[in-house]
């Protein structure tokens, strides 16, 4: 079976998991200056939210309402979605895992903020660890600093692919992201959360070279609209 990971720019990804469609942190055109598509052009059976910041949830309500997807998020963001009229939600919290039709999803520790765009409480930010029903393991760091807790993911067997924030300023930068890749024992890395705005300008190819040199881990740099398989 094949898992396809498509990049929409910034920290927004689409996943086709053996025919089931997931969207992670929907931030699409015109909100997301890098996204090649609008929320009208994306399909979703499940929407996954790491935290409440606008650059991760700007298109969550619209996408959920148009597609009827089940939105998976923390308890506080679920309340925000329900206030907006989104009915199909599943709330979780850090450390918890649940088996969905696409696989087992665990919310992991992230060090960041999570206030929602309207100022309401977005709970705590999270990373996402997915073990697909076909066995592949995919980790989204979410917006986070480097944390020693990432080692727990590595010690639990590592991941086939880690999507790691490396834009710096708001999250870990390239050097810490290399260490994060080592901590989670990633077989391969896709960088995210860079070049959307001037404070997070980075060269992803320099990051890829650093990852190879320091950690001997492969990196797949995706331009918005491009995809890779796991
Ligand atoms: Ni954020
Ligand atoms: Mn962000």
PDB file of N, CA and C and ligand atoms in Angstrom, residues 10 51 53 55-56 112 143 171 193, ligand 2:
ATOM      1  N   UNK A  10       3.969  26.115   3.602  1.00  0.00           N
ATOM      2  CA  UNK A  10       3.962  26.401   5.038  1.00  0.00           C
ATOM      3  C   UNK A  10       3.907  25.085   5.821  1.00  0.00           C
ATOM      4  N   UNK A  51      -2.456  22.804  16.304  1.00  0.00           N
ATOM      5  CA  UNK A  51      -2.665  23.856  17.304  1.00  0.00           C
ATOM      6  C   UNK A  51      -3.510  24.960  16.704  1.00  0.00           C
ATOM      7  N   UNK A  53      -3.102  28.323  16.048  1.00  0.00           N
ATOM      8  CA  UNK A  53      -2.651  29.531  15.347  1.00  0.00           C
ATOM      9  C   UNK A  53      -3.240  29.605  13.937  1.00  0.00           C
ATOM     10  N   UNK A  55      -2.124  30.357  11.084  1.00  0.00           N
ATOM     11  CA  UNK A  55      -1.403  29.757   9.956  1.00  0.00           C
ATOM     12  C   UNK A  55      -1.522  28.227   9.950  1.00  0.00           C
ATOM     13  N   UNK A  56      -2.412  27.699  10.797  1.00  0.00           N
ATOM     14  CA  UNK A  56      -2.675  26.252  10.836  1.00  0.00           C
ATOM     15  C   UNK A  56      -4.163  25.928  10.767  1.00  0.00           C
ATOM     16  N   UNK A 112       5.110  25.365  22.272  1.00  0.00           N
ATOM     17  CA  UNK A 112       4.705  26.460  21.386  1.00  0.00           C
ATOM     18  C   UNK A 112       3.496  27.134  22.020  1.00  0.00           C
ATOM     19  N   UNK A 143       4.199  22.930  15.303  1.00  0.00           N
ATOM     20  CA  UNK A 143       5.088  24.045  15.627  1.00  0.00           C
ATOM     21  C   UNK A 143       5.685  23.751  16.993  1.00  0.00           C
ATOM     22  N   UNK A 171       9.673  28.617  15.649  1.00  0.00           N
ATOM     23  CA  UNK A 171       9.820  27.179  15.938  1.00  0.00           C
ATOM     24  C   UNK A 171      11.316  26.845  15.905  1.00  0.00           C
ATOM     25  N   UNK A 193       7.250  24.743   7.331  1.00  0.00           N
ATOM     26  CA  UNK A 193       7.170  25.990   8.103  1.00  0.00           C
ATOM     27  C   UNK A 193       8.357  26.914   7.835  1.00  0.00           C
TER      28      UNK A 193
HETATM   29 MN1  LIG B   2       2.858  28.190  12.620  1.00  0.00          MN
END
